[in-house]
Each structure stands twice: as C-alpha cells, then as structure tokens.
Amino acid sequence: IPVFREEGGGGVVRLFGRIIDYRKVKAIWYLPILFLMPGIMLLSYGVMLLSGRPLPADPFVPYLLVPVFVPLFFIAAAFEEVGWMGYAADPLQERRSALFTALIIGAVWAAWHSIPWILLNTPAWAAGQALSTVALRVVIVWLYNNTGGSVFAATLFHGMMNVAEFSFPNLGSHYDPIVTGGITAAVAVVVAYLWGAETLARWRYGRRRDAGG
C-alpha cells in the first residue's frame, strides 16, 4: 500500500519483482543461505543431546519432505521479506547502521509473533524464540547487504529457517528455542564483529589499501 501510494502500480511490480532478483547473488553466498540454518539446528540438537534435554526416543527427520518444504516456505517467506527487506530495510539503513536496522526490524518481527508464542508456550520458550528471531534478522540483513540488496537471498534464507525447524526430529516437536536462540545470538555477534556493525558487509580482515595508494 505505501509503495502504491508513492510510486503507483509500477512501483508495486518493481517491489514484487525483487523477490526473484537471484542474479545478484554470487555462488559463494548460497552456502550460508542454504546451510547456515540447518547447521544451527544440528548444533542445537547436539547441545540438547549432550546436556540431557528431552529428545524423541525414536527421532525421525522427514528428508523426503524437504523438496516440498523448500518452495512452500519460500513462498510464505516472500510475503514477509518483500516488506521487511524490500521496503523497510534500505530507508532505515540510510539513517542508521545496518546492525541497528536489523535489531529494530527484528524486534518488530518478534513482537508481531509474540502473542501466539506466549499463549501457546512458556514465557521462557517465548523469550528464547524472540531472541532467536532478532538474531536471525541480523543474519538476514548481513546476507542482504552482501548480495547487493537481494530480497531473493533474504527470502530463501527465511524459507530455510522454517525448513530446518520443521526438519528437526519429529517435525520440530522437540525444538527448543532457548538452546537455538543462544546459538543463533552467538552467530549474530560473530557476524557483526567480522563484517562490522555499520554495514554488516565490510570483512574485518579484508585487504586495505595503504595511504600511498
């Protein structure tokens, strides 16, 4: 609605066209886009196993459903990311740092989901999920900024978040956001440190040009 008011129908077409701007994404960035979230969930499972947290006695991972999950969750994620990253992120980053932008959008994103989290789960579960959600927005802004502002990259990662959670043993029945939230927050801190809070896109150990040239 805001885009239509500002730019008309052409602006809306341009906005939704960004969902498929995959040409911006360099091949190397598909590694974190596709595998970072499954890696976080696998690490979460390992931490839960070692710490004696409750896990299913007969764990089942729906590998055959993953090819079905990916397009379904991509479509669902597109309706969110076209707003969060396609519309809101760039104007915020023009005024504030990339990390601040990620934290603000992440906080709103978490608040948007907070009522069902609180009604259906314990306060600790809801808090862990909120932490995970804000941290994941930091990761999404990092991916977005390092792929030339690709909404497709943000959408695909968002979809893989849901694929990974539903692929957790027994369709996520024993998913624990307290564990996952802590791990994801640690990943977000590492990303902010290595790529810089200002842009989340300047590799700390990249080659710098000296003063002479």
Short mmCIF file of C-alpha atoms in Angstrom, two decimals:
data_model
loop_
_atom_site.label_atom_id
_atom_site.label_comp_id
_atom_site.label_asym_id
_atom_site.label_seq_id
_atom_site.Cartn_x
_atom_site.Cartn_y
_atom_site.Cartn_z
CA ILE A 1 0.00 0.00 0.00
CA PRO A 2 2.74 2.56 0.82
CA VAL A 3 4.62 1.70 -2.38
CA PHE A 4 1.46 2.05 -4.44
CA ARG A 5 0.77 5.44 -2.89
CA GLU A 6 4.34 6.59 -3.50
CA GLU A 7 5.10 5.07 -6.91
CA GLY A 8 1.87 3.68 -8.33
CA GLY A 9 1.35 0.26 -9.88
CA GLY A 10 4.79 0.25 -11.48
CA GLY A 11 6.39 0.56 -8.07
CA VAL A 12 4.42 -2.42 -6.79
CA VAL A 13 5.54 -4.51 -9.77
CA ARG A 14 9.15 -3.46 -9.16
CA LEU A 15 8.87 -4.31 -5.46
CA PHE A 16 7.50 -7.80 -6.03
CA GLY A 17 9.99 -8.35 -8.84
CA ARG A 18 12.75 -8.14 -6.24
CA ILE A 19 11.61 -11.48 -4.83
CA ILE A 20 13.31 -13.16 -7.81
CA ASP A 21 16.44 -10.98 -8.07
CA TYR A 22 18.63 -14.09 -7.77
CA ARG A 23 21.11 -12.76 -10.33
CA LYS A 24 22.56 -10.52 -7.62
CA VAL A 25 23.65 -13.48 -5.51
CA LYS A 26 27.19 -14.75 -6.00
CA ALA A 27 27.53 -18.52 -5.77
CA ILE A 28 29.59 -18.43 -2.55
CA TRP A 29 26.70 -16.82 -0.64
CA TYR A 30 24.43 -19.79 -1.27
CA LEU A 31 26.49 -21.67 1.31
CA PRO A 32 25.24 -19.64 4.31
CA ILE A 33 21.85 -19.06 2.68
CA LEU A 34 21.16 -22.78 2.35
CA PHE A 35 23.25 -24.41 5.06
CA LEU A 36 23.73 -21.99 7.96
CA MET A 37 20.30 -22.60 9.49
CA PRO A 38 20.43 -26.40 9.13
CA GLY A 39 23.87 -26.19 10.76
CA ILE A 40 22.47 -24.17 13.67
CA MET A 41 19.68 -26.70 14.17
CA LEU A 42 22.12 -29.62 14.01
CA LEU A 43 24.32 -27.93 16.62
CA SER A 44 21.22 -27.27 18.74
CA TYR A 45 20.36 -30.97 18.62
CA GLY A 46 23.91 -31.86 19.67
CA VAL A 47 23.81 -29.43 22.61
CA MET A 48 20.44 -30.79 23.71
CA LEU A 49 21.71 -34.37 23.43
CA LEU A 50 24.86 -33.68 25.47
CA SER A 51 23.01 -31.67 28.12
CA GLY A 52 20.35 -34.34 28.64
CA ARG A 53 17.45 -32.23 27.35
CA PRO A 54 14.31 -34.17 26.37
CA LEU A 55 14.52 -35.55 22.84
CA PRO A 56 12.31 -38.03 20.95
CA ALA A 57 13.02 -41.65 21.76
CA ASP A 58 12.68 -42.55 18.07
CA PRO A 59 13.89 -39.45 16.14
CA PHE A 60 12.54 -39.05 12.62
CA VAL A 61 13.78 -36.49 10.07
CA PRO A 62 11.43 -36.03 7.07
CA TYR A 63 14.13 -35.94 4.38
CA LEU A 64 11.66 -36.79 1.60
CA LEU A 65 9.52 -33.78 2.53
CA VAL A 66 12.38 -31.27 2.27
CA PRO A 67 11.91 -30.75 -1.51
CA VAL A 68 8.26 -29.95 -0.74
CA PHE A 69 9.07 -27.70 2.23
CA VAL A 70 11.55 -25.52 0.31
CA PRO A 71 9.17 -23.99 -2.29
CA LEU A 72 6.27 -23.78 0.17
CA PHE A 73 8.27 -21.95 2.81
CA PHE A 74 9.93 -19.76 0.16
CA ILE A 75 6.51 -18.54 -0.99
CA ALA A 76 5.40 -17.92 2.60
CA ALA A 77 8.65 -16.07 3.39
CA ALA A 78 8.35 -13.89 0.29
CA PHE A 79 5.25 -12.19 1.69
CA GLU A 80 7.27 -11.14 4.75
CA GLU A 81 10.62 -10.31 3.18
CA VAL A 82 9.15 -8.13 0.44
CA GLY A 83 8.11 -5.86 3.31
CA TRP A 84 10.94 -6.26 5.82
CA MET A 85 13.83 -6.13 3.35
CA GLY A 86 12.21 -4.95 0.11
CA TYR A 87 10.54 -1.93 1.66
CA ALA A 88 11.75 -1.17 5.19
CA ALA A 89 15.45 -2.07 5.34
CA ASP A 90 17.04 0.36 2.88
CA PRO A 91 15.40 3.57 4.21
CA LEU A 92 16.39 2.56 7.74
CA GLN A 93 19.98 1.87 6.67
CA GLU A 94 20.18 5.30 5.07
CA ARG A 95 19.65 6.80 8.53
CA ARG A 96 21.15 4.22 10.86
CA SER A 97 23.70 1.41 10.88
CA ALA A 98 22.95 -1.98 9.41
CA LEU A 99 23.06 -3.57 12.86
CA PHE A 100 20.61 -1.01 14.29
CA THR A 101 18.33 -1.63 11.31
CA ALA A 102 18.47 -5.39 11.89
CA LEU A 103 17.73 -5.04 15.61
CA ILE A 104 14.78 -2.69 15.02
CA ILE A 105 13.21 -4.86 12.30
CA GLY A 106 13.99 -7.97 14.35
CA ALA A 107 12.27 -6.53 17.43
CA VAL A 108 9.15 -5.63 15.43
CA TRP A 109 9.24 -9.05 13.75
CA ALA A 110 9.40 -10.76 17.15
CA ALA A 111 6.65 -8.56 18.60
CA TRP A 112 4.44 -9.45 15.61
CA HIS A 113 4.58 -13.12 16.64
CA SER A 114 4.70 -12.65 20.40
CA ILE A 115 1.05 -13.22 21.28
CA PRO A 116 0.78 -16.80 19.90
CA TRP A 117 4.22 -17.61 21.33
CA ILE A 118 3.10 -16.53 24.81
CA LEU A 119 -0.35 -18.13 24.60
CA LEU A 120 0.90 -21.50 23.34
CA ASN A 121 4.19 -21.86 25.22
CA THR A 122 6.02 -21.00 28.42
CA PRO A 123 7.45 -17.49 28.97
CA ALA A 124 10.97 -18.94 28.71
CA TRP A 125 10.12 -20.55 25.36
CA ALA A 126 8.72 -17.24 24.08
CA ALA A 127 11.79 -15.32 25.27
CA GLY A 128 14.13 -17.78 23.56
CA GLN A 129 12.15 -17.57 20.35
CA ALA A 130 12.23 -13.76 20.48
CA LEU A 131 16.00 -13.79 20.95
CA SER A 132 16.38 -16.22 18.05
CA THR A 133 14.12 -14.08 15.86
CA VAL A 134 16.06 -10.85 16.46
CA ALA A 135 19.39 -12.64 15.93
CA LEU A 136 18.15 -14.18 12.70
CA ARG A 137 17.20 -10.74 11.40
CA VAL A 138 20.83 -9.70 11.92
CA VAL A 139 21.85 -12.67 9.78
CA ILE A 140 19.26 -11.80 7.12
CA VAL A 141 20.43 -8.17 6.89
CA TRP A 142 24.02 -9.46 6.65
CA LEU A 143 23.06 -11.73 3.75
CA TYR A 144 21.00 -8.98 2.11
CA ASN A 145 23.83 -6.43 2.24
CA ASN A 146 26.42 -8.89 0.98
CA THR A 147 24.30 -9.93 -2.01
CA GLY A 148 23.74 -6.45 -3.39
CA GLY A 149 20.41 -5.99 -1.64
CA SER A 150 18.87 -9.25 -2.83
CA VAL A 151 15.38 -9.87 -1.49
CA PHE A 152 15.63 -13.33 -3.05
CA ALA A 153 18.61 -14.12 -0.77
CA ALA A 154 16.70 -12.92 2.30
CA THR A 155 13.60 -14.88 1.27
CA LEU A 156 15.47 -18.11 0.56
CA PHE A 157 17.27 -17.94 3.91
CA HIS A 158 13.99 -17.19 5.69
CA GLY A 159 12.45 -20.21 3.98
CA MET A 160 15.40 -22.37 5.02
CA MET A 161 14.86 -21.28 8.61
CA ASN A 162 11.44 -22.90 8.55
CA VAL A 163 12.65 -25.90 6.57
CA ALA A 164 15.36 -26.50 9.19
CA GLU A 165 12.97 -26.13 12.12
CA PHE A 166 10.41 -28.49 10.60
CA SER A 167 13.19 -30.94 9.73
CA PHE A 168 14.25 -31.07 13.38
CA PRO A 169 13.39 -34.57 14.64
CA ASN A 170 9.68 -35.38 14.57
CA LEU A 171 8.69 -32.23 12.64
CA GLY A 172 10.14 -29.90 15.25
CA SER A 173 8.20 -31.40 18.15
CA HIS A 174 11.23 -31.12 20.46
CA TYR A 175 12.59 -27.85 19.10
CA ASP A 176 13.93 -25.74 21.98
CA PRO A 177 14.35 -22.03 21.15
CA ILE A 178 16.22 -21.41 24.39
CA VAL A 179 19.12 -23.51 23.05
CA THR A 180 18.70 -22.41 19.44
CA GLY A 181 18.30 -18.76 20.43
CA GLY A 182 21.60 -18.77 22.32
CA ILE A 183 23.44 -20.35 19.40
CA THR A 184 21.84 -18.00 16.87
CA ALA A 185 22.65 -14.97 19.01
CA ALA A 186 26.29 -16.11 19.10
CA VAL A 187 26.28 -16.38 15.29
CA ALA A 188 24.84 -12.85 15.03
CA VAL A 189 27.56 -11.48 17.34
CA VAL A 190 30.28 -13.13 15.23
CA VAL A 191 28.74 -11.74 12.03
CA ALA A 192 28.56 -8.21 13.48
CA TYR A 193 32.16 -8.42 14.68
CA LEU A 194 33.62 -9.80 11.46
CA TRP A 195 31.64 -7.67 9.00
CA GLY A 196 31.19 -4.51 11.10
CA ALA A 197 28.07 -3.10 12.71
CA GLU A 198 27.90 -0.12 10.36
CA THR A 199 27.25 -2.08 7.16
CA LEU A 200 27.49 -5.79 8.07
CA ALA A 201 29.28 -6.00 4.73
CA ARG A 202 32.91 -5.00 5.34
CA TRP A 203 35.03 -8.03 6.12
CA ARG A 204 37.26 -7.09 9.05
CA TYR A 205 40.28 -8.93 7.67
CA GLY A 206 39.93 -7.83 4.07
CA ARG A 207 42.85 -6.23 2.26
CA ARG A 208 43.06 -2.49 2.91
CA ARG A 209 44.65 0.00 0.54
CA ASP A 210 47.51 1.92 2.19
CA ALA A 211 47.68 5.72 2.27
CA GLY A 212 50.12 5.82 -0.64
CA GLY A 213 47.91 4.06 -2.97
#
